[in-house]
Tab-separated table of C-alpha atoms in Angstrom:
chain	number	residue	atom	x	y	z
F	22	MET	CA	-35.761	-65.217	8.069
F	23	ARG	CA	-34.422	-62.062	9.499
F	24	LYS	CA	-31.630	-61.183	5.705
F	25	LYS	CA	-34.871	-61.898	3.544
F	26	LYS	CA	-36.353	-58.592	6.081
F	27	LYS	CA	-33.833	-56.546	5.068
F	28	GLY	CA	-33.231	-57.377	1.651
F	29	TYR	CA	-36.727	-56.833	1.134
F	30	PHE	CA	-36.517	-53.236	2.366
F	31	LEU	CA	-33.859	-52.095	0.349
F	32	ILE	CA	-35.615	-53.046	-2.627
F	33	GLU	CA	-38.222	-50.808	-1.225
F	34	LEU	CA	-36.814	-48.452	-0.281
F	35	LEU	CA	-35.255	-48.509	-3.797
F	36	ILE	CA	-38.608	-48.657	-5.887
F	37	TYR	CA	-40.274	-45.914	-3.639
F	38	THR	CA	-37.097	-43.653	-4.373
F	39	SER	CA	-37.582	-44.626	-8.389
F	40	ILE	CA	-41.146	-43.700	-8.160
F	41	ALA	CA	-40.896	-40.375	-6.439
F	42	MET	CA	-37.742	-39.285	-8.416
F	43	ILE	CA	-40.571	-39.779	-11.616
F	44	ILE	CA	-43.537	-37.757	-9.854
F	45	ILE	CA	-40.849	-35.178	-9.332
F	46	ILE	CA	-39.708	-34.434	-12.699
F	47	LEU	CA	-42.556	-35.058	-13.799
F	48	CYS	CA	-43.980	-31.766	-11.313
F	49	PHE	CA	-40.969	-30.279	-12.035
F	50	ASN	CA	-41.805	-30.010	-16.123
F	51	VAL	CA	-45.385	-29.099	-14.454
F	52	LEU	CA	-44.278	-26.199	-12.662
F	53	LEU	CA	-41.790	-25.347	-15.898
F	54	LEU	CA	-44.911	-24.958	-18.311
F	55	LEU	CA	-47.393	-23.059	-15.799
F	56	THR	CA	-44.325	-20.361	-15.348
F	57	LYS	CA	-43.919	-20.457	-19.071
F	58	GLU	CA	-47.038	-19.958	-19.590
F	59	PHE	CA	-47.764	-17.235	-16.591
F	60	ALA	CA	-44.977	-15.256	-18.180
F	61	ALA	CA	-46.337	-15.498	-22.315
F	62	GLY	CA	-50.106	-14.711	-20.254
F	63	MET	CA	-48.861	-11.647	-18.915
F	64	LYS	CA	-46.832	-10.726	-22.284
F	65	ASP	CA	-50.172	-11.378	-23.387
F	66	SER	CA	-52.348	-9.976	-21.415
F	67	ASN	CA	-50.201	-6.238	-21.598
F	68	TYR	CA	-50.557	-6.706	-25.544
F	69	ASP	CA	-54.020	-7.333	-25.070
F	70	LYS	CA	-54.495	-3.644	-23.387
F	71	LEU	CA	-52.077	-1.801	-25.668
F	72	ILE	CA	-54.028	-2.978	-28.702
F	73	THR	CA	-57.619	-1.719	-26.510
F	74	ALA	CA	-55.578	1.622	-26.040
F	75	THR	CA	-54.993	1.814	-29.907
F	76	ASP	CA	-58.410	0.412	-30.700
F	77	ILE	CA	-59.831	3.800	-28.607
F	78	THR	CA	-56.939	6.181	-30.196
F	79	LEU	CA	-57.940	5.518	-33.703
F	80	LYS	CA	-61.793	4.775	-33.773
F	81	SER	CA	-61.872	8.489	-31.628
F	82	ARG	CA	-60.076	9.915	-34.607
F	83	ILE	CA	-61.911	8.140	-37.344
F	84	GLN	CA	-64.904	8.637	-35.859
F	85	GLY	CA	-64.487	11.654	-33.921
F	86	PRO	CA	-66.622	15.322	-34.748
F	87	PHE	CA	-65.932	17.456	-37.285
F	88	ILE	CA	-64.840	15.244	-40.190
F	89	GLU	CA	-65.367	15.742	-43.561
F	90	SER	CA	-63.401	13.973	-45.207
F	91	ILE	CA	-60.661	10.427	-44.589
F	92	THR	CA	-58.329	9.637	-47.221
F	93	VAL	CA	-55.729	7.155	-47.544
F	94	GLU	CA	-52.500	8.450	-49.549
F	95	ASP	CA	-49.234	6.274	-49.813
F	96	ASN	CA	-50.532	4.074	-46.784
F	97	LYS	CA	-51.235	7.089	-44.941
F	98	LEU	CA	-54.532	7.770	-43.340
F	99	LYS	CA	-55.918	11.599	-44.004
F	100	ILE	CA	-58.305	12.834	-42.021
F	101	LYS	CA	-59.665	16.065	-42.603
F	102	HIS	CA	-61.672	18.254	-40.086
F	103	THR	CA	-63.789	21.581	-41.072
F	104	TYR	CA	-65.385	23.031	-37.831
F	105	ALA	CA	-68.075	25.010	-37.623
F	106	ASP	CA	-65.693	28.267	-37.987
F	107	LYS	CA	-64.643	27.206	-41.306
F	108	THR	CA	-60.977	26.743	-40.401
F	109	THR	CA	-59.776	22.898	-41.303
F	110	ASP	CA	-56.899	21.025	-40.250
F	111	THR	CA	-55.868	17.411	-40.794
F	112	ASP	CA	-55.231	13.979	-38.807
F	113	GLU	CA	-52.175	11.923	-40.129
F	114	ILE	CA	-51.917	8.638	-39.325
F	115	PHE	CA	-48.628	6.716	-40.530
F	116	PHE	CA	-46.184	4.155	-39.545
F	117	ASN	CA	-42.651	5.432	-39.293
F	118	THR	CA	-40.610	3.352	-41.130
F	119	SER	CA	-37.462	4.750	-39.207
F	120	ASN	CA	-38.510	4.150	-35.589
F	121	ARG	CA	-40.795	1.207	-36.598
F	122	LYS	CA	-43.786	3.255	-34.693
F	123	LEU	CA	-47.320	3.827	-35.909
F	124	GLN	CA	-47.839	7.520	-35.165
F	125	ILE	CA	-50.044	10.255	-35.729
F	126	LYS	CA	-49.729	13.765	-36.294
F	127	TYR	CA	-52.131	16.727	-35.485
F	128	PHE	CA	-52.728	19.990	-35.074
F	129	VAL	CA	-52.838	21.421	-31.855
F	130	ALA	CA	-53.947	25.295	-31.652
F	131	GLY	CA	-51.501	27.364	-30.441
F	132	LYS	CA	-48.402	24.517	-30.157
F	133	GLY	CA	-48.607	23.459	-34.029
F	134	THR	CA	-48.480	20.419	-35.277
F	135	THR	CA	-47.991	17.828	-32.562
F	136	THR	CA	-46.664	13.820	-33.518
F	137	ASN	CA	-47.798	11.089	-30.952
F	138	THR	CA	-46.831	7.466	-31.299
F	139	ILE	CA	-50.212	5.168	-30.971
F	140	LEU	CA	-48.298	2.100	-31.214
F	141	SER	CA	-44.456	0.842	-31.074
F	142	GLU	CA	-42.118	-2.134	-32.458
F	143	VAL	CA	-44.776	-2.313	-35.628
F	144	ILE	CA	-42.872	-4.194	-37.878
F	145	SER	CA	-45.720	-3.750	-40.744
F	146	PHE	CA	-48.723	-1.368	-41.471
F	147	ASN	CA	-51.274	-1.723	-44.158
F	148	ILE	CA	-54.589	0.405	-44.976
F	149	LYS	CA	-57.352	-0.732	-46.978
F	150	ASP	CA	-60.075	1.877	-47.681
F	151	LYS	CA	-62.948	-1.051	-48.424
F	152	VAL	CA	-65.705	1.285	-50.722
F	153	THR	CA	-68.067	-1.198	-52.229
F	154	THR	CA	-71.357	0.633	-52.378
F	155	THR	CA	-71.530	4.249	-52.765
F	156	ASP	CA	-74.279	4.723	-50.705
F	157	ARG	CA	-72.985	3.254	-47.434
F	158	GLY	CA	-69.388	4.845	-47.149
F	159	GLY	CA	-67.822	1.880	-46.529
F	160	LEU	CA	-65.223	1.190	-43.907
F	161	ILE	CA	-61.491	1.401	-42.991
F	162	TYR	CA	-59.501	-1.896	-42.664
F	163	LEU	CA	-55.963	-0.863	-40.618
F	164	LYS	CA	-53.407	-3.871	-40.936
F	165	VAL	CA	-51.427	-4.175	-38.137
F	166	LYS	CA	-47.955	-6.409	-37.439
F	167	ILE	CA	-46.654	-6.401	-34.206
F	168	LYS	CA	-43.093	-7.885	-32.594
F	169	ASP	CA	-44.261	-10.685	-30.500
F	170	TYR	CA	-47.399	-10.552	-31.075
F	171	GLY	CA	-48.630	-11.057	-34.644
F	172	GLU	CA	-50.954	-9.531	-36.561
F	173	LYS	CA	-54.076	-7.128	-35.434
F	174	ILE	CA	-57.298	-5.737	-37.465
F	175	PHE	CA	-59.152	-2.776	-36.784
F	176	VAL	CA	-61.839	-2.250	-38.593
F	177	TYR	CA	-63.528	0.888	-38.912
F	178	GLU	CA	-66.856	2.905	-40.121
F	179	LYS	CA	-65.998	5.875	-42.330
F	180	ARG	CA	-69.467	8.282	-41.133
U	24	MET	CA	-42.244	-55.412	17.713
U	25	LYS	CA	-39.154	-54.888	15.550
U	26	SER	CA	-41.123	-56.312	12.396
U	27	ASN	CA	-43.588	-54.520	12.923
U	28	LYS	CA	-41.866	-50.826	12.763
U	29	LYS	CA	-40.812	-52.267	9.637
U	30	GLY	CA	-44.337	-52.625	8.278
U	31	GLN	CA	-45.397	-49.802	9.139
U	32	ILE	CA	-42.093	-47.787	6.874
U	33	LEU	CA	-43.785	-49.392	3.647
U	34	ILE	CA	-47.248	-47.869	5.235
U	35	GLU	CA	-46.774	-44.686	5.155
U	36	ALA	CA	-44.174	-45.100	2.209
U	37	VAL	CA	-47.365	-45.831	-0.170
U	38	VAL	CA	-49.917	-43.508	2.166
U	39	ALA	CA	-46.862	-40.645	1.325
U	40	LEU	CA	-46.586	-41.974	-2.600
U	41	ALA	CA	-50.571	-41.635	-2.879
U	42	ILE	CA	-50.898	-38.318	-1.478
U	43	PHE	CA	-48.537	-37.052	-3.813
U	44	THR	CA	-50.127	-39.194	-6.630
U	45	ILE	CA	-53.422	-37.521	-6.070
U	46	LEU	CA	-52.068	-33.992	-5.674
U	47	VAL	CA	-49.894	-34.469	-8.947
U	48	THR	CA	-53.328	-35.626	-10.881
U	49	ALA	CA	-55.120	-32.568	-8.878
U	50	LEU	CA	-52.553	-29.887	-11.316
U	51	PHE	CA	-52.187	-31.417	-14.018
U	52	SER	CA	-56.194	-31.990	-14.401
U	53	GLY	CA	-56.151	-27.954	-13.717
U	54	TYR	CA	-53.516	-26.834	-15.652
U	55	ASN	CA	-55.423	-28.806	-18.287
U	56	VAL	CA	-58.312	-27.161	-17.326
U	57	TYR	CA	-56.222	-23.871	-18.019
U	58	LEU	CA	-55.460	-25.098	-21.071
U	59	LYS	CA	-59.183	-25.251	-22.264
U	60	THR	CA	-60.551	-21.915	-21.080
U	61	LYS	CA	-57.596	-20.546	-22.559
U	62	LYS	CA	-58.357	-21.438	-25.504
U	63	TYR	CA	-61.993	-21.046	-25.115
U	64	ASN	CA	-61.119	-17.082	-24.388
U	65	GLN	CA	-59.125	-17.482	-27.832
U	66	VAL	CA	-61.997	-18.665	-30.015
U	67	ASN	CA	-65.132	-15.727	-28.580
U	68	CYS	CA	-61.863	-13.081	-29.436
U	69	LYS	CA	-61.887	-14.148	-32.886
U	70	ALA	CA	-65.590	-14.959	-32.891
U	71	ILE	CA	-66.620	-11.249	-31.830
U	72	GLU	CA	-63.740	-9.584	-33.638
U	73	TYR	CA	-65.082	-11.443	-37.075
U	74	VAL	CA	-69.063	-11.274	-36.218
U	75	ASP	CA	-68.221	-7.605	-35.698
U	76	ALA	CA	-66.755	-6.844	-38.930
U	77	VAL	CA	-69.484	-8.546	-41.152
U	78	ILE	CA	-72.024	-6.922	-39.421
U	79	LYS	CA	-70.187	-3.881	-40.208
U	80	GLU	CA	-69.547	-5.551	-44.019
U	81	LEU	CA	-73.205	-6.024	-43.741
U	82	LYS	CA	-74.313	-2.293	-42.848
U	83	CYS	CA	-71.496	-1.123	-45.077
U	84	ASN	CA	-70.805	-2.184	-47.631
U	85	MET	CA	-73.944	-3.780	-49.170
U	86	THR	CA	-77.211	-2.334	-50.068
U	87	TYR	CA	-80.001	-3.126	-48.931
U	88	GLU	CA	-81.532	-4.863	-52.334
U	89	GLU	CA	-78.603	-7.050	-51.758
U	90	VAL	CA	-79.177	-7.926	-48.144
U	91	GLU	CA	-82.483	-8.798	-49.265
U	92	GLN	CA	-81.537	-10.589	-52.290
U	93	CYS	CA	-79.582	-12.547	-49.820
U	94	SER	CA	-82.336	-13.693	-47.848
U	95	LYS	CA	-84.108	-15.106	-50.501
U	96	ASN	CA	-82.197	-18.399	-49.758
U	97	ASN	CA	-83.058	-18.157	-45.466
U	98	LYS	CA	-79.498	-19.175	-44.727
U	99	ILE	CA	-76.390	-18.319	-46.424
U	100	HIS	CA	-72.510	-19.576	-45.612
U	101	LEU	CA	-69.313	-17.173	-45.323
U	102	VAL	CA	-66.955	-19.330	-46.978
U	103	ASP	CA	-64.127	-18.061	-44.716
U	104	THR	CA	-63.275	-16.957	-41.927
U	105	SER	CA	-60.417	-15.459	-42.347
U	106	MET	CA	-59.965	-11.167	-40.894
U	107	SER	CA	-57.245	-10.878	-43.709
U	108	ARG	CA	-59.045	-12.243	-46.586
U	109	LEU	CA	-62.637	-9.894	-45.772
U	110	MET	CA	-60.386	-6.874	-45.539
U	111	ASP	CA	-58.979	-7.861	-49.402
U	112	THR	CA	-62.305	-9.023	-50.730
U	113	PRO	CA	-66.125	-7.594	-51.525
U	114	ILE	CA	-68.122	-9.214	-48.900
U	115	LYS	CA	-70.360	-10.821	-51.406
U	116	ASP	CA	-67.440	-12.797	-52.420
U	117	PHE	CA	-67.457	-14.587	-49.364
U	118	ILE	CA	-71.511	-15.786	-49.671
U	119	GLY	CA	-71.492	-19.122	-50.870
U	120	THR	CA	-75.061	-21.428	-50.173
U	121	ALA	CA	-73.248	-24.702	-49.648
U	122	THR	CA	-71.430	-25.510	-45.958
U	123	SER	CA	-67.783	-25.663	-45.132
U	124	ASP	CA	-65.684	-28.416	-44.148
U	125	ALA	CA	-63.615	-25.437	-41.942
U	126	LYS	CA	-63.328	-26.154	-38.630
U	127	GLU	CA	-64.480	-22.668	-38.256
U	128	ASN	CA	-67.799	-21.571	-39.759
U	129	CYS	CA	-69.762	-18.657	-39.730
U	130	ASP	CA	-73.558	-18.949	-41.340
U	131	LEU	CA	-76.005	-15.698	-41.799
U	132	ASN	CA	-79.886	-16.586	-40.327
U	133	PHE	CA	-82.345	-14.089	-42.155
U	134	THR	CA	-86.206	-13.978	-41.072
U	135	GLN	CA	-88.534	-11.562	-41.397
U	136	ASN	CA	-89.678	-9.099	-37.960
U	137	GLU	CA	-92.650	-6.720	-39.226
U	138	GLY	CA	-91.616	-6.137	-42.760
U	139	GLU	CA	-87.856	-5.706	-41.687
U	140	ILE	CA	-84.983	-8.518	-42.726
U	141	VAL	CA	-83.338	-9.599	-39.385
U	142	ILE	CA	-79.890	-11.463	-39.836
U	143	LYS	CA	-78.605	-13.602	-37.023
U	144	ILE	CA	-74.913	-14.178	-37.586
U	145	GLN	CA	-73.734	-17.529	-35.915
U	146	TYR	CA	-69.906	-18.224	-35.679
U	147	LYS	CA	-69.097	-21.813	-35.159
U	148	TYR	CA	-65.925	-23.926	-34.048
U	149	ASN	CA	-66.415	-27.207	-34.240
U	150	GLY	CA	-63.346	-28.433	-33.000
U	151	GLU	CA	-62.072	-29.335	-29.274
U	152	LEU	CA	-64.802	-26.669	-28.109
U	153	ASN	CA	-68.618	-27.186	-29.440
U	154	TYR	CA	-68.033	-23.355	-29.598
U	155	ILE	CA	-71.261	-21.244	-31.098
U	156	TYR	CA	-71.406	-17.216	-30.789
U	157	GLU	CA	-74.492	-15.505	-32.445
U	158	LYS	CA	-75.198	-11.610	-33.045
U	159	GLU	CA	-78.834	-10.408	-34.090
U	160	PHE	CA	-79.494	-7.085	-35.717
U	161	SER	CA	-81.958	-5.443	-38.353
U	162	LYS	CA	-80.629	-3.942	-41.250
U	163	VAL	CA	-82.876	-1.388	-41.433
U	164	LYS	CA	-82.756	-0.122	-38.001
U	165	TYR	CA	-78.537	-0.209	-38.329
U	166	THR	CA	-78.726	1.884	-41.495
U	167	GLN	CA	-81.406	4.402	-41.271
């Protein structure tokens, strides 16, 4: 009777350890998955902030004041301004293939032409001036493909 | 007394295992909720983006007469919910009267309110989520 009890205790311990091991392995896998998801979430969140900032910059340029015309030439968006004193200048939004950046070239009084980066690590950039009816102005579509993020399409009304 | 102690070890082990299992189940259900929320947010973002683009298309790339013509059907369906296709194709080519079999659908419902056409846009996702995003706008008010 005593011997039987001892053997039973060992089997119990073995079963308990094996079940615990399975649960611990499962737990570790979930923890690993959650860590990866958290890292991916953080990355996505950073990209979302960048996308929002890009949207604000593009919107302020495309729908800003004193715009006379918006044209697309050679995959470059040209925004021509005419001010109250009849002076004119042109902003240019383009994809710089040498450093893979989406950039804007604009005129600053007293400084001349300045180039600023809107978005980095851009893989491709396409502009579409979509006008199907002449009386409504049409839309400007900007398709940007960003490394590690994917594709994003911005749509703006031409005013 | 001695055998009693041995029995206690088994009970302790079973209780510990039970608590551990409850915790693991809670962790799994938490992860499941997280996945569902993530999917919901993704669909929500896509819906807002798409409906916004459709409104802009209706405002800027369709005349009032064309919208009026569409409104005669009361309800029309957009055959695709892809932003890339919307970018390359005129909005008129998206309009159909047959319901799409796709998981993601977009419908336009037209109603008359005090002489003006009110368009209710519904974006539906009927995959794992039963999701509907609605936005209403008047063609007259927006294009004046």
